[in-house]
Amino acid sequence: QVQLVESGGGLVQPGGSLRLTCAASGSTFSLKTMGWHRQAPGKQRELVAAVSSGGTINYADSVKDRFTVSRDARLNRMYLQLDNLKPEDTAVYYCNAGAQRMWSTGPYWGQGTQVTVSS
C-alpha cells in the first residue's frame, strides 16, 4: 500500500506561483510513474504532469512551459512548480502514483489540494 499526501495549495493572483508537494509513504519502492492530476468544478479530472522513476517527464499542452514537475526518490516526494498561473488553472490538484506506463493513471491517490487563481 502507498499513502499520498499533498500540500502547498492556496489562493494566488493571476501571474503568481505556487509549489505543490506530494509526500509518499508505504511501499514506495514499487512506484514507477507518479503524476499530478487536476479537477476543475464541473469538469473531468485531467492529467497535467507525470514523471517516471527513470526521469522521463511529460506535460499536458495546457501547462507546458508554465509548470515544472520533479521527483526526489530519496525523500519519496514529488513536486509541481506552478508559474504564471491563470484563472483556468483553478482546480483541486491530486497526486497519483503507481501507473505502469507514462501518461496513465495509477491506483493510488492523495486527498487533493485546492489551487485558486483569482484577483
C-alpha atoms as a PDB file:
ATOM      1  CA  GLN A   1       0.000   0.000   0.000  1.00  0.00           C
ATOM      2  CA  VAL A   2       1.018   3.554  -0.709  1.00  0.00           C
ATOM      3  CA  GLN A   3      -0.192   6.689   1.038  1.00  0.00           C
ATOM      4  CA  LEU A   4      -0.002  10.080  -0.669  1.00  0.00           C
ATOM      5  CA  VAL A   5      -0.392  13.481   0.984  1.00  0.00           C
ATOM      6  CA  GLU A   6      -0.454  16.739  -0.984  1.00  0.00           C
ATOM      7  CA  SER A   7       0.312  20.188   0.357  1.00  0.00           C
ATOM      8  CA  GLY A   8       1.035  23.680  -0.915  1.00  0.00           C
ATOM      9  CA  GLY A   9      -2.229  24.784  -2.472  1.00  0.00           C
ATOM     10  CA  GLY A  10      -3.769  28.178  -1.862  1.00  0.00           C
ATOM     11  CA  LEU A  11      -5.104  31.406  -3.309  1.00  0.00           C
ATOM     12  CA  VAL A  12      -2.865  33.277  -5.722  1.00  0.00           C
ATOM     13  CA  GLN A  13      -3.312  36.163  -8.152  1.00  0.00           C
ATOM     14  CA  PRO A  14      -3.011  35.648 -11.919  1.00  0.00           C
ATOM     15  CA  GLY A  15       0.640  35.507 -12.900  1.00  0.00           C
ATOM     16  CA  GLY A  16       1.632  34.207  -9.486  1.00  0.00           C
ATOM     17  CA  SER A  17       3.325  30.982  -8.445  1.00  0.00           C
ATOM     18  CA  LEU A  18       2.782  28.053  -6.113  1.00  0.00           C
ATOM     19  CA  ARG A  19       4.709  24.904  -5.294  1.00  0.00           C
ATOM     20  CA  LEU A  20       2.812  21.704  -4.575  1.00  0.00           C
ATOM     21  CA  THR A  21       4.350  18.792  -2.717  1.00  0.00           C
ATOM     22  CA  CYS A  22       3.279  15.150  -2.699  1.00  0.00           C
ATOM     23  CA  ALA A  23       4.730  13.052   0.116  1.00  0.00           C
ATOM     24  CA  ALA A  24       4.599   9.292  -0.426  1.00  0.00           C
ATOM     25  CA  SER A  25       4.884   6.617   2.245  1.00  0.00           C
ATOM     26  CA  GLY A  26       4.431   2.870   2.405  1.00  0.00           C
ATOM     27  CA  SER A  27       5.544   0.561  -0.395  1.00  0.00           C
ATOM     28  CA  THR A  28       7.110   3.331  -2.433  1.00  0.00           C
ATOM     29  CA  PHE A  29       9.773   1.051  -3.923  1.00  0.00           C
ATOM     30  CA  SER A  30       7.068  -0.286  -6.287  1.00  0.00           C
ATOM     31  CA  LEU A  31       6.236   3.101  -7.776  1.00  0.00           C
ATOM     32  CA  LYS A  32       7.216   3.584 -11.414  1.00  0.00           C
ATOM     33  CA  THR A  33       5.325   6.640 -12.531  1.00  0.00           C
ATOM     34  CA  MET A  34       3.900   9.478 -10.466  1.00  0.00           C
ATOM     35  CA  GLY A  35       1.727  12.269 -11.756  1.00  0.00           C
ATOM     36  CA  TRP A  36      -0.309  15.331 -10.957  1.00  0.00           C
ATOM     37  CA  HIS A  37      -3.952  15.467 -11.981  1.00  0.00           C
ATOM     38  CA  ARG A  38      -6.401  18.301 -11.536  1.00  0.00           C
ATOM     39  CA  GLN A  39     -10.157  18.645 -11.496  1.00  0.00           C
ATOM     40  CA  ALA A  40     -11.944  21.940 -12.007  1.00  0.00           C
ATOM     41  CA  PRO A  41     -15.597  22.399 -10.983  1.00  0.00           C
ATOM     42  CA  GLY A  42     -17.902  20.721 -13.478  1.00  0.00           C
ATOM     43  CA  LYS A  43     -15.024  19.191 -15.446  1.00  0.00           C
ATOM     44  CA  GLN A  44     -13.383  15.807 -15.681  1.00  0.00           C
ATOM     45  CA  ARG A  45     -10.157  15.096 -13.866  1.00  0.00           C
ATOM     46  CA  GLU A  46      -7.175  15.537 -16.185  1.00  0.00           C
ATOM     47  CA  LEU A  47      -3.527  14.542 -16.044  1.00  0.00           C
ATOM     48  CA  VAL A  48      -1.277  17.589 -16.267  1.00  0.00           C
ATOM     49  CA  ALA A  49       2.227  16.299 -15.493  1.00  0.00           C
ATOM     50  CA  ALA A  50       3.942  12.950 -14.989  1.00  0.00           C
ATOM     51  CA  VAL A  51       7.424  11.770 -14.077  1.00  0.00           C
ATOM     52  CA  SER A  52       8.803   8.235 -14.217  1.00  0.00           C
ATOM     53  CA  SER A  53      11.301   6.624 -11.861  1.00  0.00           C
ATOM     54  CA  GLY A  54      13.822   6.931 -14.683  1.00  0.00           C
ATOM     55  CA  GLY A  55      13.284  10.683 -15.016  1.00  0.00           C
ATOM     56  CA  THR A  56      11.071  10.831 -18.100  1.00  0.00           C
ATOM     57  CA  ILE A  57       8.692  13.798 -17.882  1.00  0.00           C
ATOM     58  CA  ASN A  58       5.539  14.710 -19.801  1.00  0.00           C
ATOM     59  CA  TYR A  59       3.166  17.675 -19.585  1.00  0.00           C
ATOM     60  CA  ALA A  60      -0.266  18.485 -20.875  1.00  0.00           C
ATOM     61  CA  ASP A  61      -0.174  21.166 -23.564  1.00  0.00           C
ATOM     62  CA  SER A  62      -2.208  23.496 -21.346  1.00  0.00           C
ATOM     63  CA  VAL A  63       0.547  23.702 -18.720  1.00  0.00           C
ATOM     64  CA  LYS A  64       3.698  23.182 -20.760  1.00  0.00           C
ATOM     65  CA  ASP A  65       6.294  25.935 -20.198  1.00  0.00           C
ATOM     66  CA  ARG A  66       4.464  27.087 -17.047  1.00  0.00           C
ATOM     67  CA  PHE A  67       4.503  24.036 -14.755  1.00  0.00           C
ATOM     68  CA  THR A  68       7.555  22.001 -13.719  1.00  0.00           C
ATOM     69  CA  VAL A  69       7.338  18.542 -12.184  1.00  0.00           C
ATOM     70  CA  SER A  70      10.190  16.959 -10.254  1.00  0.00           C
ATOM     71  CA  ARG A  71      10.750  13.943  -8.063  1.00  0.00           C
ATOM     72  CA  ASP A  72      13.071  13.235  -5.153  1.00  0.00           C
ATOM     73  CA  ALA A  73      13.370   9.453  -4.817  1.00  0.00           C
ATOM     74  CA  ARG A  74      15.432   9.709  -1.636  1.00  0.00           C
ATOM     75  CA  LEU A  75      12.712  11.663   0.151  1.00  0.00           C
ATOM     76  CA  ASN A  76       9.826   9.871  -1.622  1.00  0.00           C
ATOM     77  CA  ARG A  77       8.437  13.201  -2.747  1.00  0.00           C
ATOM     78  CA  MET A  78       7.143  14.709  -5.965  1.00  0.00           C
ATOM     79  CA  TYR A  79       6.790  18.423  -6.597  1.00  0.00           C
ATOM     80  CA  LEU A  80       4.857  20.603  -9.012  1.00  0.00           C
ATOM     81  CA  GLN A  81       6.056  24.172  -9.521  1.00  0.00           C
ATOM     82  CA  LEU A  82       3.216  26.258 -10.929  1.00  0.00           C
ATOM     83  CA  ASP A  83       4.306  29.557 -12.543  1.00  0.00           C
ATOM     84  CA  ASN A  84       2.442  32.215 -14.484  1.00  0.00           C
ATOM     85  CA  LEU A  85      -0.829  30.897 -13.110  1.00  0.00           C
ATOM     86  CA  LYS A  86      -4.070  31.643 -14.927  1.00  0.00           C
ATOM     87  CA  PRO A  87      -7.665  31.636 -13.640  1.00  0.00           C
ATOM     88  CA  GLU A  88      -8.300  28.489 -15.695  1.00  0.00           C
ATOM     89  CA  ASP A  89      -5.703  26.681 -13.578  1.00  0.00           C
ATOM     90  CA  THR A  90      -8.133  26.843 -10.644  1.00  0.00           C
ATOM     91  CA  ALA A  91      -8.810  23.257  -9.591  1.00  0.00           C
ATOM     92  CA  VAL A  92      -8.203  20.627  -6.961  1.00  0.00           C
ATOM     93  CA  TYR A  93      -4.798  19.121  -7.680  1.00  0.00           C
ATOM     94  CA  TYR A  94      -4.278  15.432  -6.918  1.00  0.00           C
ATOM     95  CA  CYS A  95      -1.134  13.369  -6.605  1.00  0.00           C
ATOM     96  CA  ASN A  96      -1.312   9.965  -8.289  1.00  0.00           C
ATOM     97  CA  ALA A  97       1.117   7.058  -8.199  1.00  0.00           C
ATOM     98  CA  GLY A  98       1.635   3.509  -9.349  1.00  0.00           C
ATOM     99  CA  ALA A  99       0.962   3.844 -13.064  1.00  0.00           C
ATOM    100  CA  GLN A 100       2.889   1.272 -15.080  1.00  0.00           C
ATOM    101  CA  ARG A 101       3.136   3.469 -18.174  1.00  0.00           C
ATOM    102  CA  MET A 102       3.730   7.154 -18.718  1.00  0.00           C
ATOM    103  CA  TRP A 103       0.608   9.253 -19.177  1.00  0.00           C
ATOM    104  CA  SER A 104      -1.638   6.754 -17.469  1.00  0.00           C
ATOM    105  CA  THR A 105      -3.276   6.558 -14.059  1.00  0.00           C
ATOM    106  CA  GLY A 106      -2.138   4.503 -11.089  1.00  0.00           C
ATOM    107  CA  PRO A 107      -4.218   3.090  -8.238  1.00  0.00           C
ATOM    108  CA  TYR A 108      -3.021   5.440  -5.503  1.00  0.00           C
ATOM    109  CA  TRP A 109      -4.444   8.919  -4.897  1.00  0.00           C
ATOM    110  CA  GLY A 110      -3.907  11.699  -2.430  1.00  0.00           C
ATOM    111  CA  GLN A 111      -6.738  13.717  -0.916  1.00  0.00           C
ATOM    112  CA  GLY A 112      -6.117  16.740  -3.139  1.00  0.00           C
ATOM    113  CA  THR A 113      -5.104  20.336  -2.540  1.00  0.00           C
ATOM    114  CA  GLN A 114      -7.077  23.358  -3.756  1.00  0.00           C
ATOM    115  CA  VAL A 115      -5.442  25.889  -6.066  1.00  0.00           C
ATOM    116  CA  THR A 116      -7.434  29.051  -6.695  1.00  0.00           C
ATOM    117  CA  VAL A 117      -6.208  31.704  -9.128  1.00  0.00           C
ATOM    118  CA  SER A 118      -8.146  34.923  -8.768  1.00  0.00           C
ATOM    119  CA  SER A 119      -7.614  38.651  -8.471  1.00  0.00           C
END
